[in-house]
XYZ file of C-alpha atoms in Angstrom:
655
model
C 84.119 96.032 91.968
C 85.442 99.474 92.555
C 88.726 100.261 90.882
C 91.372 102.646 92.061
C 95.036 103.198 91.450
C 97.118 102.045 94.409
C 99.449 104.993 94.008
C 96.652 107.475 93.875
C 96.747 109.995 96.673
C 93.689 110.364 98.866
C 92.938 113.551 100.812
C 93.791 113.278 104.454
C 90.997 113.732 106.954
C 90.763 116.706 109.264
C 91.375 114.317 112.146
C 94.794 113.320 110.801
C 95.818 116.918 110.216
C 94.714 117.869 113.768
C 96.659 114.948 115.209
C 99.737 116.054 113.283
C 99.481 119.510 114.819
C 98.821 118.220 118.326
C 101.365 115.419 118.520
C 103.789 116.408 115.830
C 104.085 119.957 117.054
C 103.581 123.138 115.170
C 106.073 124.021 112.516
C 108.886 126.288 113.701
C 107.541 128.966 111.410
C 104.020 128.800 112.845
C 103.272 130.655 116.064
C 101.010 128.709 118.472
C 99.485 131.943 119.795
C 97.925 134.521 117.462
C 98.781 137.982 118.845
C 96.046 140.624 118.349
C 96.506 144.386 117.817
C 98.339 146.099 120.662
C 97.308 149.256 122.472
C 99.945 151.081 120.431
C 98.357 150.028 117.161
C 94.847 151.004 118.390
C 95.957 154.576 119.217
C 97.648 154.881 115.864
C 94.497 153.682 114.149
C 92.333 156.290 115.888
C 94.631 159.103 114.698
C 94.487 157.789 111.159
C 90.687 157.611 111.218
C 90.379 161.246 112.428
C 92.827 162.584 109.869
C 91.214 160.419 107.202
C 87.787 161.981 107.762
C 89.175 165.463 107.227
C 91.017 164.354 104.069
C 87.917 162.719 102.572
C 85.839 165.823 103.264
C 88.352 168.074 101.541
C 88.438 165.845 98.455
C 84.654 165.844 98.058
C 84.556 169.608 98.499
C 87.104 169.934 95.682
C 85.137 167.649 93.414
C 81.760 169.314 94.005
C 83.218 172.821 94.133
C 82.710 175.586 96.746
C 79.147 175.636 98.017
C 79.378 179.461 98.343
C 80.399 180.015 94.698
C 78.315 182.307 92.510
C 75.798 180.226 90.539
C 75.792 182.886 87.793
C 79.393 182.250 86.835
C 79.950 183.367 83.224
C 81.783 180.105 82.317
C 79.796 178.103 79.835
C 77.727 175.218 81.176
C 79.459 172.585 78.917
C 82.914 173.605 80.054
C 81.855 173.373 83.702
C 80.491 169.895 83.076
C 83.773 168.650 81.558
C 85.741 170.128 84.438
C 83.429 168.400 86.950
C 83.857 165.042 85.165
C 87.645 165.360 85.211
C 87.600 166.311 88.878
C 85.369 163.334 89.668
C 87.821 160.903 88.008
C 90.803 162.423 89.767
C 88.909 162.312 93.050
C 88.056 158.625 92.713
C 91.696 157.811 91.984
C 92.763 159.872 94.981
C 90.271 158.060 97.231
C 91.507 154.629 96.111
C 95.090 155.688 96.679
C 94.182 157.058 100.075
C 92.566 153.839 101.234
C 95.574 151.839 100.003
C 97.815 154.172 101.965
C 95.661 153.815 105.105
C 95.717 150.034 104.805
C 99.495 149.992 104.425
C 99.979 152.400 107.316
C 97.736 150.370 109.668
C 99.582 147.148 108.838
C 102.976 148.776 109.344
C 101.930 150.157 112.711
C 100.532 146.785 113.715
C 103.843 145.174 112.718
C 105.765 147.733 114.789
C 103.465 147.059 117.713
C 104.241 143.322 117.500
C 107.925 144.071 117.164
C 107.690 146.222 120.293
C 105.928 143.361 122.068
C 108.642 140.888 120.947
C 111.358 143.250 122.213
C 109.572 143.260 125.522
C 109.689 139.432 125.598
C 113.380 139.481 124.724
C 114.212 141.729 127.643
C 112.266 139.530 130.030
C 112.913 135.921 129.036
C 111.087 134.536 132.096
C 108.189 136.903 132.709
C 105.899 136.445 135.672
C 102.420 135.190 134.843
C 100.176 138.028 133.803
C 96.451 137.289 133.876
C 95.835 140.089 131.359
C 98.232 138.547 128.797
C 97.210 134.951 127.981
C 100.393 133.201 126.856
C 98.745 129.780 127.067
C 95.260 130.160 125.539
C 94.522 126.437 125.987
C 96.203 124.937 129.043
C 94.545 121.567 128.306
C 96.603 120.909 125.133
C 98.833 117.839 125.016
C 102.518 118.024 126.031
C 103.430 117.663 122.344
C 101.870 121.013 121.475
C 103.357 122.691 124.524
C 106.825 121.508 123.595
C 106.248 122.824 120.081
C 105.105 126.134 121.576
C 108.304 126.379 123.583
C 110.351 125.766 120.433
C 108.443 128.436 118.503
C 108.687 130.921 121.373
C 112.418 130.326 121.605
C 112.844 131.111 117.911
C 110.804 134.317 118.338
C 112.871 135.349 121.376
C 116.057 135.011 119.374
C 114.671 137.347 116.724
C 114.485 134.773 113.922
C 112.714 136.143 110.849
C 109.476 134.397 110.049
C 109.486 132.866 106.554
C 106.463 133.172 104.333
C 105.017 130.109 102.591
C 106.011 126.467 102.961
C 109.432 126.006 104.578
C 112.104 124.037 102.732
C 112.235 120.528 104.158
C 115.630 118.962 104.664
C 116.369 115.256 104.580
C 117.955 113.812 107.699
C 120.021 110.864 106.530
C 120.195 109.138 109.910
C 116.830 109.595 111.640
C 118.579 109.216 114.980
C 115.619 110.400 117.049
C 113.100 108.165 115.278
C 115.340 105.097 115.442
C 115.723 105.620 119.201
C 111.947 105.848 119.578
C 111.516 102.710 117.466
C 114.040 100.799 119.568
C 112.228 101.818 122.758
C 108.823 100.832 121.335
C 110.092 97.431 120.147
C 111.764 96.726 123.491
C 108.567 97.538 125.377
C 106.348 95.550 123.030
C 108.530 92.512 122.328
C 106.060 90.217 124.083
C 102.975 91.773 122.501
C 101.137 90.054 119.683
C 101.627 91.556 116.254
C 98.580 92.991 114.443
C 96.936 90.111 112.556
C 96.545 92.170 109.401
C 100.331 92.115 108.920
C 100.171 88.462 107.875
C 97.027 88.359 105.736
C 95.242 89.918 102.767
C 91.597 91.029 102.575
C 90.923 87.323 102.118
C 87.292 87.148 100.950
C 87.884 89.545 98.076
C 91.214 87.961 97.118
C 89.778 84.429 97.084
C 87.340 85.364 94.332
C 90.215 85.565 91.811
C 91.486 82.274 90.365
C 94.422 81.696 87.964
C 93.252 80.944 84.424
C 95.967 82.162 82.051
C 96.626 78.527 81.101
C 93.316 78.383 79.196
C 93.601 78.617 75.389
C 91.019 79.121 72.666
C 93.101 79.305 69.470
C 95.228 77.181 67.192
C 99.030 77.357 67.202
C 100.883 79.547 64.719
C 102.980 77.831 62.082
C 105.589 80.626 62.185
C 105.844 80.747 58.398
C 106.522 84.515 58.166
C 110.132 84.164 59.340
C 112.318 83.947 62.432
C 112.592 86.300 65.386
C 115.751 86.441 67.462
C 115.978 88.431 70.661
C 118.814 89.517 72.963
C 117.239 90.858 76.150
C 118.988 93.504 78.229
C 118.992 94.438 81.924
C 118.958 92.160 84.950
C 117.099 88.885 85.352
C 113.749 90.557 86.029
C 113.913 92.921 83.044
C 114.946 89.949 80.915
C 111.935 87.958 82.098
C 109.597 90.742 81.005
C 111.382 90.954 77.648
C 110.928 87.209 77.052
C 107.178 87.409 77.696
C 106.883 90.402 75.380
C 108.775 88.740 72.530
C 106.580 85.634 72.799
C 103.529 87.829 72.192
C 105.209 89.601 69.257
C 106.126 86.254 67.657
C 102.464 85.210 67.844
C 101.332 88.598 66.514
C 103.637 88.386 63.473
C 103.144 84.617 62.941
C 106.898 84.151 63.329
C 109.050 81.354 64.703
C 110.882 82.350 67.895
C 114.493 81.362 68.459
C 115.204 80.610 72.148
C 116.035 84.034 73.700
C 119.546 85.159 74.563
C 120.597 87.500 77.368
C 122.895 90.475 76.902
C 125.943 90.822 79.132
C 125.612 93.930 81.310
C 128.545 95.739 82.878
C 126.196 96.640 85.727
C 125.144 93.066 86.548
C 128.350 91.447 85.219
C 126.656 88.095 84.640
C 127.134 85.987 81.523
C 124.206 83.646 82.352
C 122.045 82.679 79.412
C 118.392 81.644 79.173
C 119.209 77.954 79.629
C 121.253 78.662 82.780
C 118.152 80.010 84.524
C 115.035 78.565 82.823
C 114.157 75.077 81.620
C 114.392 75.323 77.821
C 112.481 72.123 77.042
C 109.596 73.095 79.304
C 109.499 76.558 77.714
C 109.300 75.155 74.179
C 106.771 72.428 75.012
C 104.455 74.533 77.139
C 104.142 77.286 74.518
C 103.914 74.911 71.529
C 100.108 75.340 71.306
C 100.726 79.098 70.938
C 103.894 79.648 68.875
C 106.653 77.682 67.196
C 109.994 77.856 69.073
C 113.375 76.541 67.892
C 116.775 76.476 69.591
C 118.670 78.042 66.677
C 118.273 79.418 63.154
C 118.259 77.078 60.147
C 121.710 76.673 58.580
C 120.825 78.644 55.439
C 120.076 81.716 57.570
C 122.950 81.492 60.036
C 125.420 83.076 57.629
C 123.332 86.191 56.989
C 124.860 89.532 57.953
C 121.778 90.895 59.708
C 123.296 94.317 60.220
C 124.116 94.669 56.548
C 120.560 93.857 55.520
C 119.099 96.165 58.240
C 117.463 93.323 60.136
C 118.829 94.375 63.547
C 116.226 96.331 65.539
C 117.378 98.109 68.698
C 115.461 99.820 71.486
C 116.256 103.103 69.753
C 114.151 101.913 66.801
C 111.128 100.953 68.894
C 109.301 103.367 71.147
C 108.664 102.406 74.750
C 105.460 100.373 75.125
C 104.782 100.347 71.400
C 101.326 99.190 70.352
C 100.773 96.037 68.260
C 100.064 98.213 65.211
C 103.659 99.459 65.264
C 105.001 95.925 64.811
C 102.528 95.135 62.055
C 103.437 98.303 60.157
C 107.221 98.457 60.610
C 108.519 95.004 61.632
C 106.350 92.601 59.619
C 107.450 93.970 56.199
C 111.083 93.678 57.291
C 110.476 90.119 58.478
C 108.800 89.091 55.218
C 111.615 90.665 53.207
C 114.661 89.296 55.078
C 113.118 86.240 56.791
C 114.953 87.147 60.034
C 114.676 90.040 62.481
C 116.968 90.372 65.493
C 115.691 92.484 68.402
C 118.906 93.565 70.103
C 118.739 95.050 73.592
C 115.019 94.331 73.712
C 113.167 95.381 76.853
C 109.892 96.980 77.799
C 108.780 97.630 74.222
C 105.210 96.340 74.112
C 102.203 98.243 75.461
C 99.836 96.717 78.013
C 96.824 98.449 76.485
C 95.233 98.326 74.016
C 96.077 94.741 73.123
C 93.843 91.837 72.009
C 92.499 89.604 74.782
C 94.256 86.398 73.724
C 97.640 88.134 73.271
C 97.407 89.569 76.784
C 96.542 86.146 78.119
C 99.552 84.683 76.289
C 101.735 87.221 78.064
C 100.442 86.035 81.446
C 100.726 82.389 80.409
C 104.390 82.861 79.575
C 105.198 84.623 82.851
C 103.279 82.417 85.276
C 103.451 79.019 83.556
C 106.113 78.734 80.844
C 109.138 80.049 82.763
C 110.300 77.400 85.244
C 113.694 77.623 86.940
C 116.337 74.981 86.302
C 116.631 72.138 88.880
C 119.811 73.422 90.574
C 118.092 76.750 91.313
C 114.868 75.024 92.433
C 116.754 72.733 94.823
C 118.759 75.538 96.443
C 115.622 77.702 96.595
C 113.787 74.917 98.428
C 116.637 74.636 100.963
C 116.533 78.401 101.497
C 112.757 78.472 102.103
C 112.878 75.417 104.384
C 115.445 77.070 106.650
C 113.673 80.409 106.657
C 110.496 78.684 107.832
C 112.426 76.626 110.352
C 110.804 73.557 108.764
C 107.115 72.905 109.144
C 104.174 70.729 108.257
C 102.640 72.651 105.359
C 103.447 74.169 101.975
C 102.628 77.689 100.826
C 100.352 77.877 97.750
C 103.194 79.171 95.553
C 105.801 76.553 96.527
C 105.129 73.934 93.810
C 105.253 76.603 91.090
C 108.433 78.193 92.412
C 110.582 75.152 93.042
C 108.620 72.413 91.245
C 106.614 69.544 92.818
C 109.754 67.460 93.379
C 111.617 70.002 95.510
C 108.470 71.470 97.098
C 108.080 68.259 99.088
C 111.628 68.769 100.374
C 110.504 71.988 102.110
C 108.325 69.934 104.443
C 109.841 68.456 107.561
C 108.652 64.857 107.416
C 109.573 64.335 111.066
C 107.468 67.265 112.217
C 104.111 66.342 113.682
C 100.806 67.975 112.735
C 101.084 70.326 115.733
C 104.472 71.646 114.628
C 103.936 74.950 112.860
C 106.459 76.539 110.577
C 107.874 79.894 111.654
C 106.582 82.928 109.819
C 109.055 85.144 108.083
C 108.889 88.555 106.484
C 110.784 89.210 103.249
C 111.927 92.744 102.436
C 113.266 93.692 99.032
C 115.668 96.491 99.899
C 116.323 97.947 96.433
C 119.296 100.007 97.553
C 122.147 98.922 95.315
C 124.443 101.633 93.963
C 122.894 101.563 90.478
C 119.451 102.353 91.885
C 120.799 104.990 94.264
C 122.782 106.707 91.512
C 119.978 106.629 88.967
C 117.446 108.082 91.418
C 119.350 111.424 91.724
C 118.346 111.411 95.393
C 120.460 112.185 98.459
C 120.914 109.748 101.347
C 122.866 111.651 103.991
C 126.417 110.796 102.872
C 127.619 114.370 102.301
C 130.158 115.358 99.650
C 131.713 111.889 99.555
C 128.372 110.372 98.527
C 127.843 113.032 95.875
C 131.284 112.452 94.319
C 130.875 108.674 94.318
C 127.418 108.729 92.727
C 128.446 111.351 90.161
C 131.372 109.152 89.110
C 129.095 106.093 88.870
C 126.625 107.965 86.666
C 129.435 109.130 84.388
C 130.492 105.528 83.836
C 127.212 103.602 83.767
C 124.544 106.207 82.949
C 126.306 108.725 80.663
C 123.035 109.999 79.165
C 121.687 110.790 82.615
C 125.003 112.361 83.649
C 124.955 114.666 80.615
C 121.336 115.551 81.289
C 122.183 116.711 84.807
C 124.798 119.049 83.332
C 122.653 120.573 80.587
C 119.227 120.788 82.216
C 117.887 121.830 85.595
C 116.846 118.636 87.355
C 114.488 118.391 90.356
C 116.312 118.836 93.648
C 116.798 115.792 95.923
C 114.344 117.388 98.376
C 111.689 117.721 95.668
C 112.234 114.138 94.499
C 111.873 112.858 98.047
C 108.753 114.933 98.686
C 107.164 113.454 95.555
C 108.004 109.911 96.708
C 110.493 109.309 93.896
C 113.389 108.107 96.060
C 113.937 104.467 97.087
C 113.685 103.881 100.813
C 116.998 103.728 102.630
C 117.607 100.947 105.182
C 116.854 103.428 107.980
C 113.536 104.372 106.413
C 112.640 100.735 105.733
C 113.211 99.682 109.338
C 111.143 102.604 110.621
C 108.289 101.473 108.361
C 108.451 97.909 109.712
C 108.577 99.082 113.323
C 105.733 101.529 112.720
C 103.577 98.746 111.255
C 104.065 96.721 114.432
C 106.382 93.889 113.394
C 107.776 92.349 116.587
C 111.463 92.529 117.464
C 111.509 88.718 117.285
C 110.242 88.653 113.688
C 112.483 86.805 111.274
C 113.299 89.210 108.454
C 114.812 88.085 105.154
C 116.446 90.922 103.216
C 116.697 90.486 99.451
C 119.142 92.501 97.429
C 122.860 92.285 96.907
C 125.600 94.729 97.778
C 123.547 97.294 99.701
C 124.970 100.772 99.112
C 126.931 101.617 102.244
C 127.581 97.955 103.124
C 127.044 96.377 106.534
C 127.381 99.765 108.195
C 124.248 100.909 106.382
C 122.397 97.778 107.496
C 123.194 98.487 111.145
C 119.840 100.228 111.639
C 118.011 97.105 110.492
C 120.052 94.582 112.445
C 119.972 96.616 115.671
C 116.163 96.672 115.723
C 115.583 93.229 114.199
C 118.327 90.863 115.381
C 116.731 87.925 113.524
C 117.538 89.544 110.186
C 119.152 87.272 107.591
C 120.182 87.219 103.936
C 120.705 84.263 101.611
C 124.423 84.495 102.419
C 123.599 83.897 106.112
C 121.149 81.059 105.528
C 123.025 79.087 102.872
C 126.512 77.683 103.297
C 129.454 78.637 101.085
C 129.283 75.214 99.464
C 125.607 75.691 98.610
C 126.291 79.143 97.153
C 129.378 78.094 95.210
C 127.510 77.111 91.973
C 126.074 80.654 91.814
C 129.253 82.557 92.521
C 129.832 85.415 90.047
C 126.321 84.907 88.643
C 124.303 87.822 90.003
C 121.218 86.916 87.957
C 121.062 83.422 89.399
C 121.561 84.784 92.908
C 118.714 87.227 92.226
C 116.482 84.243 91.396
C 117.130 82.844 94.888
C 115.974 86.192 96.290
C 112.902 85.963 94.047
C 112.020 82.527 95.428
C 112.523 83.545 99.068
C 110.422 86.699 98.619
C 107.615 85.002 96.702
C 107.330 82.204 99.297
C 107.389 84.504 102.356
C 104.447 84.865 104.733
C 104.522 88.629 104.148
C 106.458 90.616 101.577
C 107.442 94.287 101.891
C 108.742 96.336 98.987
C 110.672 99.571 99.435
C 110.531 100.698 95.810
C 107.386 99.992 93.807
C 109.247 100.699 90.562
C 111.551 97.725 91.062
C 110.999 94.885 88.601
C 111.719 92.211 91.216
C 109.155 93.713 93.604
C 106.594 93.945 90.802
C 107.123 90.373 89.624
C 107.133 88.965 93.162
C 103.931 90.762 94.187
C 102.207 89.618 90.980
C 103.344 86.018 91.505
C 101.969 86.072 95.065
C 98.640 87.398 93.794
C 98.389 84.826 91.000
C 99.214 81.745 93.067
C 98.651 82.995 96.622
C 94.926 82.108 96.985
C 94.398 85.287 98.997
C 96.796 84.260 101.761
C 99.985 86.110 100.824
C 99.934 89.835 101.661
C 102.247 92.407 100.133
C 103.203 95.643 101.898
C 103.689 98.532 99.463
C 103.882 101.960 101.097
C 102.748 105.093 99.329
C 106.214 106.671 99.234
C 104.962 110.206 98.755
C 102.895 110.066 101.928
C 105.538 108.101 103.759
C 108.093 110.760 102.855
C 105.799 113.415 104.307
C 105.629 111.450 107.554
C 109.401 110.973 107.727
C 110.134 114.644 107.092
C 108.472 115.373 110.441
C 110.989 113.130 112.210
C 112.254 115.909 114.486
C 108.842 116.544 116.025
C 106.443 113.642 115.472
C 105.582 111.407 118.430
C 105.905 107.645 118.032
C 102.203 106.872 118.535
C 101.255 109.342 115.813
C 103.972 107.923 113.570
C 102.538 104.412 114.028
C 99.005 105.578 113.256
C 100.026 107.373 110.079
C 102.276 104.550 108.788
C 99.564 101.941 109.359
C 96.968 104.082 107.633
C 99.363 104.657 104.731
C 99.931 100.933 104.162
C 96.325 99.923 104.864
C 95.167 102.153 102.008
C 97.395 100.246 99.553
C 96.216 96.730 100.506
C 92.971 96.805 98.560
C 92.149 93.985 96.172
C 92.325 95.805 92.857
C 91.428 95.006 89.299
C 94.374 95.890 87.047
C 94.169 99.589 86.154
C 94.279 100.357 82.433
C 97.808 100.587 81.089
C 99.420 98.960 84.129
C 101.569 95.832 84.155
C 99.844 92.435 84.041
C 102.929 90.999 85.738
C 102.329 93.154 88.790
C 98.516 93.349 88.627
C 97.336 89.982 87.266
C 93.788 90.473 88.597
C 92.248 91.037 85.190
C 90.046 88.935 82.915
C 93.002 87.991 80.693
C 95.078 86.458 83.521
C 92.660 85.513 86.312
C 88.983 84.631 86.434
C 86.651 86.304 88.911
C 84.130 84.097 90.689
C 81.371 85.676 92.805
């Protein structure tokens, strides 16, 4: 099976580039008509050629000497030879300089001729058609190119200086023109059927992969080398990754794992602990064939001052994605010496490659099998999914694993007959909270007020990043956007959905809390997709009350709704929730649960043409962009097994 990185850029075909020029219009700095040399420049060239011939002849005469000179000159033959050599060198230099001068002079005269021609256009803004001067070399071009030609001609008439090289692209924070085109297209096509590919994966290829991370071929560790404690940082998704990593490290070091704890974050402001989100007993029992897990340290170790004995290991002490050898060399001796090691602020600190087969499989086993949500979250998640589907007579493949067999049956409408089909819904993870926006260093059209607000947020929550922006030259927001390093704004996300062909009637669930800019920022989404909902719309205040002030638990409800959706669209591939959701859908989805992940670099290039591109061309390019990312891929080396579980350690391939 061919492998390729989903984020890898592919060269665009000539057809796409031609379509961009025809429908998108030529760039304002590109003239649609190439003007040849004018009569003025031809006359000037003839004069130069005549004078040049005389000049060349005189130089050669000087080099070779006077043909009428006396051959019996008394000057010695050797001296004459040296003089001739020197003259030859000087002559060659003079010839080269002359031709450079001629070239410069011709170009300058040609430029003046064009300037004269432009002045003529300026004096006569509406000239009568002249059959000798072809202003429209191809009258059969589309209206898009002709409109672009008018724009370019207008800029020439006003004497605008033509810039050399690639023009600086500016971000339009509203996309007013494109949103109007999208609204018109959705209104016209509201009764049309949506493209079938929106709701399905390349099924035959996807079906060949089956979950098998639950298979074991080793004996459990006795954990005799000591105890490992861990306090995971970040939000619920970063904490989930940290838990899976620490399980692997405990097995690697033959250590006993104490049930993980979660660090309080002033960004997420949630004091939820492991047992508030995951079933502790299931976690301990399911992993018992792999590692020994206890709920707390033995009494004789509880009184130890771990800081005093240097048994506290922070993220500063462990490099990002450290290899197993690092833990064997630096952590195991500490564990054997002090009997306890506490990983404080532990996160993404274990490499994906190279790592032994069984340890990688343990990582997948922990993520996809050992971490089950507590009953109160499962029950509310089942209610949320049931309402999003408007009831129905079937379960999605992931339902029993998300909400448990007990509450999965609650999703079904027992009164619904076999002909009653559940409504399809699209889930969109709009990763556009203020922390993401501020950390991205991107610009989103809010002017000076936005800049001040995000600068202040960085100073408070990301001081290292704030100091870095003051001491080093960072990439500009335009450069970051061009490279696809900015999260999609709500306006950009809705344009992507409309371009893909999602119907105006489509039910859209938006995951993500406290969108930067509030309801005003969501106006673009709700105006084009009136059936847009969030968990706050679908669930009652009473149902949400147990999760109030617990952002991590609320994020789990978003996770469940996204993982169970008929189609899932991510707006930032770097988001942990998007990565975990897409991986979960691959692992349990049996090839029936597609994920939409745009190539943001290419999508940015499409959006930056928003002032000229036609809607049909926009649709074609967006659909091609997303279609190229929907391949069934084997996990690329070094990439996350949580996001790309199609690998021999996590899933088994059956021809």
